[in-house]
Amino acid sequence: MLNRKNLRLILTVMIIAVSAYSTQRLSAQETQTLSSKKQAEWDKKVTDDFNAKAAQNPKGIDLFKAANEGDIKKIQELIAQGADINILTGIMGMETTPLSAAANKGDLDVVKILVENGADINKPGFAGWPPIGQAATNGHINVVKYLIEKGANVNFVLTPEQGRSILDLASNHPEIVQLLKEAGAKND
């Protein structure tokens, strides 16, 4: 159920997802013009969506939260209890995996634990990007190196129409671009 603890999780997911995929958020102008009734409808929709997902897999929600917070002990406990390590968790179409959340934050210790326990290193998370894309766009070179070592797809393209590659995401981080190219990444 939605409570203060889970509201923090929702806000974290929304902030990260919105930064990764700005077209899924309301523009500032749209937000300012929403009536209080529409805002209440939006809030209810977000709450209902989160509660439905939490009811389907509460351990998955907890695993995402633990990964996002870097709580290694809790991650290990939840994995031992059978939490779905590859769960897509989030709200309003802004779902992600625990691994993508850890890669997005650059938390190599959490990334390693999740990968060592079977997390899919190529499963898309925020905005459709796999964990290596999350790490690359945020400049987390150690996470990128680790994911490459574990076989991450360095040539992932979001969609042929969009043509955005991992190299595109890493464009503000020349050292990551070089690392990706050395691993075989191409910008076709």
PDB file of C-alpha atoms in Angstrom:
ATOM      1  CA  MET A   1       0.000   0.000   0.000  1.00  0.00           C
ATOM      2  CA  LEU A   2       1.053   3.556  -0.551  1.00  0.00           C
ATOM      3  CA  ASN A   3       2.545   5.085   2.559  1.00  0.00           C
ATOM      4  CA  ARG A   4       5.319   7.590   3.297  1.00  0.00           C
ATOM      5  CA  LYS A   5       7.993   4.934   2.830  1.00  0.00           C
ATOM      6  CA  ASN A   6       6.688   3.919  -0.561  1.00  0.00           C
ATOM      7  CA  LEU A   7       6.038   7.514  -1.608  1.00  0.00           C
ATOM      8  CA  ARG A   8       9.797   8.125  -1.389  1.00  0.00           C
ATOM      9  CA  LEU A   9      10.338   5.118  -3.660  1.00  0.00           C
ATOM     10  CA  ILE A  10       7.758   6.423  -6.120  1.00  0.00           C
ATOM     11  CA  LEU A  11       9.373   9.842  -6.206  1.00  0.00           C
ATOM     12  CA  THR A  12      12.824   8.325  -6.747  1.00  0.00           C
ATOM     13  CA  VAL A  13      11.577   6.196  -9.650  1.00  0.00           C
ATOM     14  CA  MET A  14       9.793   9.163 -11.166  1.00  0.00           C
ATOM     15  CA  ILE A  15      12.792  11.502 -10.871  1.00  0.00           C
ATOM     16  CA  ILE A  16      15.168   8.992 -12.439  1.00  0.00           C
ATOM     17  CA  ALA A  17      12.735   7.948 -15.141  1.00  0.00           C
ATOM     18  CA  VAL A  18      11.790  11.498 -16.038  1.00  0.00           C
ATOM     19  CA  SER A  19      15.435  12.473 -16.344  1.00  0.00           C
ATOM     20  CA  ALA A  20      16.002   9.487 -18.632  1.00  0.00           C
ATOM     21  CA  TYR A  21      12.855   9.890 -20.707  1.00  0.00           C
ATOM     22  CA  SER A  22      11.481  13.403 -20.627  1.00  0.00           C
ATOM     23  CA  THR A  23       8.681  12.757 -23.113  1.00  0.00           C
ATOM     24  CA  GLN A  24       6.794  10.717 -20.488  1.00  0.00           C
ATOM     25  CA  ARG A  25       6.345  13.621 -18.150  1.00  0.00           C
ATOM     26  CA  LEU A  26       4.069  16.586 -18.112  1.00  0.00           C
ATOM     27  CA  SER A  27       5.674  19.785 -19.342  1.00  0.00           C
ATOM     28  CA  ALA A  28       5.993  22.665 -16.903  1.00  0.00           C
ATOM     29  CA  GLN A  29       3.255  24.527 -18.755  1.00  0.00           C
ATOM     30  CA  GLU A  30       0.938  21.486 -18.673  1.00  0.00           C
ATOM     31  CA  THR A  31       1.604  21.013 -14.976  1.00  0.00           C
ATOM     32  CA  GLN A  32       0.828  24.663 -14.232  1.00  0.00           C
ATOM     33  CA  THR A  33      -2.451  24.517 -16.127  1.00  0.00           C
ATOM     34  CA  LEU A  34      -3.742  21.330 -14.556  1.00  0.00           C
ATOM     35  CA  SER A  35      -6.818  21.961 -12.501  1.00  0.00           C
ATOM     36  CA  SER A  36      -6.883  20.603  -8.982  1.00  0.00           C
ATOM     37  CA  LYS A  37      -9.410  18.008 -10.150  1.00  0.00           C
ATOM     38  CA  LYS A  38      -7.063  16.758 -12.883  1.00  0.00           C
ATOM     39  CA  GLN A  39      -4.174  16.730 -10.421  1.00  0.00           C
ATOM     40  CA  ALA A  40      -6.252  14.648  -8.017  1.00  0.00           C
ATOM     41  CA  GLU A  41      -7.090  12.235 -10.859  1.00  0.00           C
ATOM     42  CA  TRP A  42      -3.386  11.983 -11.752  1.00  0.00           C
ATOM     43  CA  ASP A  43      -2.427  11.363  -8.107  1.00  0.00           C
ATOM     44  CA  LYS A  44      -5.071   8.629  -7.822  1.00  0.00           C
ATOM     45  CA  LYS A  45      -3.871   6.968 -11.028  1.00  0.00           C
ATOM     46  CA  VAL A  46      -0.242   6.969  -9.773  1.00  0.00           C
ATOM     47  CA  THR A  47      -1.301   5.591  -6.381  1.00  0.00           C
ATOM     48  CA  ASP A  48      -3.523   2.891  -7.912  1.00  0.00           C
ATOM     49  CA  ASP A  49      -0.785   1.845 -10.348  1.00  0.00           C
ATOM     50  CA  PHE A  50       1.807   1.577  -7.583  1.00  0.00           C
ATOM     51  CA  ASN A  51      -0.535  -0.337  -5.249  1.00  0.00           C
ATOM     52  CA  ALA A  52      -1.426  -2.810  -8.017  1.00  0.00           C
ATOM     53  CA  LYS A  53       2.240  -3.514  -8.715  1.00  0.00           C
ATOM     54  CA  ALA A  54       3.053  -3.817  -5.003  1.00  0.00           C
ATOM     55  CA  ALA A  55       0.223  -6.315  -4.541  1.00  0.00           C
ATOM     56  CA  GLN A  56       1.503  -8.445  -7.439  1.00  0.00           C
ATOM     57  CA  ASN A  57       5.051  -8.753  -6.148  1.00  0.00           C
ATOM     58  CA  PRO A  58       5.793  -7.095  -2.790  1.00  0.00           C
ATOM     59  CA  LYS A  59       9.266  -8.664  -2.548  1.00  0.00           C
ATOM     60  CA  GLY A  60      10.103  -7.275  -5.988  1.00  0.00           C
ATOM     61  CA  ILE A  61       9.158  -3.781  -4.861  1.00  0.00           C
ATOM     62  CA  ASP A  62      11.295  -4.269  -1.758  1.00  0.00           C
ATOM     63  CA  LEU A  63      14.211  -5.547  -3.872  1.00  0.00           C
ATOM     64  CA  PHE A  64      14.034  -2.502  -6.122  1.00  0.00           C
ATOM     65  CA  LYS A  65      13.959  -0.246  -3.082  1.00  0.00           C
ATOM     66  CA  ALA A  66      16.934  -2.037  -1.477  1.00  0.00           C
ATOM     67  CA  ALA A  67      18.904  -1.850  -4.748  1.00  0.00           C
ATOM     68  CA  ASN A  68      18.086   1.825  -5.142  1.00  0.00           C
ATOM     69  CA  GLU A  69      19.220   2.512  -1.563  1.00  0.00           C
ATOM     70  CA  GLY A  70      22.323   0.299  -1.782  1.00  0.00           C
ATOM     71  CA  ASP A  71      21.137  -1.939   1.067  1.00  0.00           C
ATOM     72  CA  ILE A  72      23.248  -5.020   0.344  1.00  0.00           C
ATOM     73  CA  LYS A  73      22.064  -6.988   3.379  1.00  0.00           C
ATOM     74  CA  LYS A  74      18.409  -6.485   2.437  1.00  0.00           C
ATOM     75  CA  ILE A  75      19.131  -7.380  -1.203  1.00  0.00           C
ATOM     76  CA  GLN A  76      20.721 -10.665  -0.130  1.00  0.00           C
ATOM     77  CA  GLU A  77      17.787 -11.438   2.192  1.00  0.00           C
ATOM     78  CA  LEU A  78      15.210 -10.762  -0.517  1.00  0.00           C
ATOM     79  CA  ILE A  79      17.068 -12.830  -3.107  1.00  0.00           C
ATOM     80  CA  ALA A  80      17.237 -15.704  -0.595  1.00  0.00           C
ATOM     81  CA  GLN A  81      13.455 -15.328  -0.087  1.00  0.00           C
ATOM     82  CA  GLY A  82      12.861 -15.662  -3.823  1.00  0.00           C
ATOM     83  CA  ALA A  83      12.284 -12.073  -4.905  1.00  0.00           C
ATOM     84  CA  ASP A  84      12.094 -11.671  -8.687  1.00  0.00           C
ATOM     85  CA  ILE A  85      15.525 -10.222  -9.468  1.00  0.00           C
ATOM     86  CA  ASN A  86      14.436  -9.076 -12.940  1.00  0.00           C
ATOM     87  CA  ILE A  87      11.143  -7.468 -11.931  1.00  0.00           C
ATOM     88  CA  LEU A  88      10.095  -4.317 -13.726  1.00  0.00           C
ATOM     89  CA  THR A  89       9.021  -2.008 -10.961  1.00  0.00           C
ATOM     90  CA  GLY A  90       7.753   1.522 -11.127  1.00  0.00           C
ATOM     91  CA  ILE A  91       4.723   3.494 -12.067  1.00  0.00           C
ATOM     92  CA  MET A  92       2.906   4.929 -15.022  1.00  0.00           C
ATOM     93  CA  GLY A  93       5.012   3.237 -17.674  1.00  0.00           C
ATOM     94  CA  MET A  94       8.266   4.320 -16.035  1.00  0.00           C
ATOM     95  CA  GLU A  95       9.274   0.872 -14.874  1.00  0.00           C
ATOM     96  CA  THR A  96      12.821  -0.279 -14.305  1.00  0.00           C
ATOM     97  CA  THR A  97      14.729  -3.215 -12.900  1.00  0.00           C
ATOM     98  CA  PRO A  98      16.720  -3.304  -9.678  1.00  0.00           C
ATOM     99  CA  LEU A  99      19.882  -3.695 -11.808  1.00  0.00           C
ATOM    100  CA  SER A 100      19.075  -0.635 -13.918  1.00  0.00           C
ATOM    101  CA  ALA A 101      18.443   1.381 -10.759  1.00  0.00           C
ATOM    102  CA  ALA A 102      21.825   0.357  -9.320  1.00  0.00           C
ATOM    103  CA  ALA A 103      23.606   1.018 -12.637  1.00  0.00           C
ATOM    104  CA  ASN A 104      21.912   4.412 -12.898  1.00  0.00           C
ATOM    105  CA  LYS A 105      23.299   5.343  -9.471  1.00  0.00           C
ATOM    106  CA  GLY A 106      26.720   3.841 -10.193  1.00  0.00           C
ATOM    107  CA  ASP A 107      26.541   1.422  -7.267  1.00  0.00           C
ATOM    108  CA  LEU A 108      29.021  -1.239  -8.423  1.00  0.00           C
ATOM    109  CA  ASP A 109      28.657  -3.385  -5.290  1.00  0.00           C
ATOM    110  CA  VAL A 110      24.898  -3.703  -5.799  1.00  0.00           C
ATOM    111  CA  VAL A 111      25.337  -4.254  -9.547  1.00  0.00           C
ATOM    112  CA  LYS A 112      27.739  -7.125  -8.838  1.00  0.00           C
ATOM    113  CA  ILE A 113      25.418  -8.800  -6.314  1.00  0.00           C
ATOM    114  CA  LEU A 114      22.464  -8.605  -8.678  1.00  0.00           C
ATOM    115  CA  VAL A 115      24.422  -9.903 -11.689  1.00  0.00           C
ATOM    116  CA  GLU A 116      26.001 -12.703  -9.650  1.00  0.00           C
ATOM    117  CA  ASN A 117      22.500 -13.763  -8.611  1.00  0.00           C
ATOM    118  CA  GLY A 118      21.104 -13.906 -12.124  1.00  0.00           C
ATOM    119  CA  ALA A 119      19.971 -10.390 -13.032  1.00  0.00           C
ATOM    120  CA  ASP A 120      19.575  -9.997 -16.793  1.00  0.00           C
ATOM    121  CA  ILE A 121      22.298  -7.525 -17.797  1.00  0.00           C
ATOM    122  CA  ASN A 122      20.508  -6.640 -21.021  1.00  0.00           C
ATOM    123  CA  LYS A 123      16.932  -6.256 -19.740  1.00  0.00           C
ATOM    124  CA  PRO A 124      15.708  -2.759 -20.529  1.00  0.00           C
ATOM    125  CA  GLY A 125      14.760  -0.505 -17.659  1.00  0.00           C
ATOM    126  CA  PHE A 126      14.310   3.288 -17.615  1.00  0.00           C
ATOM    127  CA  ALA A 127      13.184   4.634 -20.974  1.00  0.00           C
ATOM    128  CA  GLY A 128      13.836   1.258 -22.579  1.00  0.00           C
ATOM    129  CA  TRP A 129      17.586   1.290 -21.942  1.00  0.00           C
ATOM    130  CA  PRO A 130      19.513  -1.660 -20.500  1.00  0.00           C
ATOM    131  CA  PRO A 131      21.687  -1.172 -17.395  1.00  0.00           C
ATOM    132  CA  ILE A 132      24.830  -0.388 -19.426  1.00  0.00           C
ATOM    133  CA  GLY A 133      22.964   2.528 -21.012  1.00  0.00           C
ATOM    134  CA  GLN A 134      22.007   3.858 -17.589  1.00  0.00           C
ATOM    135  CA  ALA A 135      25.602   3.634 -16.369  1.00  0.00           C
ATOM    136  CA  ALA A 136      27.035   5.120 -19.585  1.00  0.00           C
ATOM    137  CA  THR A 137      24.750   8.148 -19.660  1.00  0.00           C
ATOM    138  CA  ASN A 138      25.627   8.973 -16.044  1.00  0.00           C
ATOM    139  CA  GLY A 139      29.386   8.510 -16.405  1.00  0.00           C
ATOM    140  CA  HIS A 140      29.740   5.432 -14.182  1.00  0.00           C
ATOM    141  CA  ILE A 141      32.787   3.937 -15.905  1.00  0.00           C
ATOM    142  CA  ASN A 142      33.389   1.167 -13.341  1.00  0.00           C
ATOM    143  CA  VAL A 143      29.849  -0.121 -13.788  1.00  0.00           C
ATOM    144  CA  VAL A 144      30.193   0.083 -17.584  1.00  0.00           C
ATOM    145  CA  LYS A 145      33.486  -1.883 -17.412  1.00  0.00           C
ATOM    146  CA  TYR A 146      31.925  -4.559 -15.209  1.00  0.00           C
ATOM    147  CA  LEU A 147      28.850  -4.940 -17.419  1.00  0.00           C
ATOM    148  CA  ILE A 148      31.049  -5.237 -20.524  1.00  0.00           C
ATOM    149  CA  GLU A 149      33.083  -7.947 -18.767  1.00  0.00           C
ATOM    150  CA  LYS A 150      29.842  -9.797 -18.054  1.00  0.00           C
ATOM    151  CA  GLY A 151      28.708  -9.615 -21.684  1.00  0.00           C
ATOM    152  CA  ALA A 152      26.431  -6.591 -21.859  1.00  0.00           C
ATOM    153  CA  ASN A 153      25.275  -5.670 -25.366  1.00  0.00           C
ATOM    154  CA  VAL A 154      27.360  -2.607 -26.268  1.00  0.00           C
ATOM    155  CA  ASN A 155      25.464  -2.195 -29.549  1.00  0.00           C
ATOM    156  CA  PHE A 156      21.965  -1.951 -28.094  1.00  0.00           C
ATOM    157  CA  VAL A 157      19.793   0.506 -30.038  1.00  0.00           C
ATOM    158  CA  LEU A 158      16.548   1.724 -28.509  1.00  0.00           C
ATOM    159  CA  THR A 159      14.612   1.490 -31.775  1.00  0.00           C
ATOM    160  CA  PRO A 160      15.742   1.664 -35.396  1.00  0.00           C
ATOM    161  CA  GLU A 161      13.565   4.765 -35.846  1.00  0.00           C
ATOM    162  CA  GLN A 162      15.191   6.591 -32.944  1.00  0.00           C
ATOM    163  CA  GLY A 163      18.650   5.270 -33.733  1.00  0.00           C
ATOM    164  CA  ARG A 164      19.941   6.060 -30.247  1.00  0.00           C
ATOM    165  CA  SER A 165      22.819   3.820 -29.243  1.00  0.00           C
ATOM    166  CA  ILE A 166      24.811   3.275 -26.066  1.00  0.00           C
ATOM    167  CA  LEU A 167      27.550   5.412 -27.672  1.00  0.00           C
ATOM    168  CA  ASP A 168      25.021   8.232 -28.059  1.00  0.00           C
ATOM    169  CA  LEU A 169      24.150   7.987 -24.374  1.00  0.00           C
ATOM    170  CA  ALA A 170      27.819   8.104 -23.378  1.00  0.00           C
ATOM    171  CA  SER A 171      28.642  11.079 -25.623  1.00  0.00           C
ATOM    172  CA  ASN A 172      29.334  13.382 -22.649  1.00  0.00           C
ATOM    173  CA  HIS A 173      31.855  10.905 -21.242  1.00  0.00           C
ATOM    174  CA  PRO A 174      34.754  10.417 -23.704  1.00  0.00           C
ATOM    175  CA  GLU A 175      36.464   7.782 -21.553  1.00  0.00           C
ATOM    176  CA  ILE A 176      33.303   5.660 -21.619  1.00  0.00           C
ATOM    177  CA  VAL A 177      32.904   6.177 -25.372  1.00  0.00           C
ATOM    178  CA  GLN A 178      36.470   4.902 -25.828  1.00  0.00           C
ATOM    179  CA  LEU A 179      35.834   1.915 -23.554  1.00  0.00           C
ATOM    180  CA  LEU A 180      32.657   1.044 -25.464  1.00  0.00           C
ATOM    181  CA  LYS A 181      34.435   1.317 -28.828  1.00  0.00           C
ATOM    182  CA  GLU A 182      37.230  -0.950 -27.547  1.00  0.00           C
ATOM    183  CA  ALA A 183      34.499  -3.454 -26.638  1.00  0.00           C
ATOM    184  CA  GLY A 184      33.116  -3.327 -30.193  1.00  0.00           C
ATOM    185  CA  ALA A 185      30.425  -0.655 -29.938  1.00  0.00           C
ATOM    186  CA  LYS A 186      29.499   0.955 -33.243  1.00  0.00           C
ATOM    187  CA  ASN A 187      27.326   3.887 -34.155  1.00  0.00           C
ATOM    188  CA  ASP A 188      25.636   2.608 -37.282  1.00  0.00           C
TER     189      ASP A 188
END
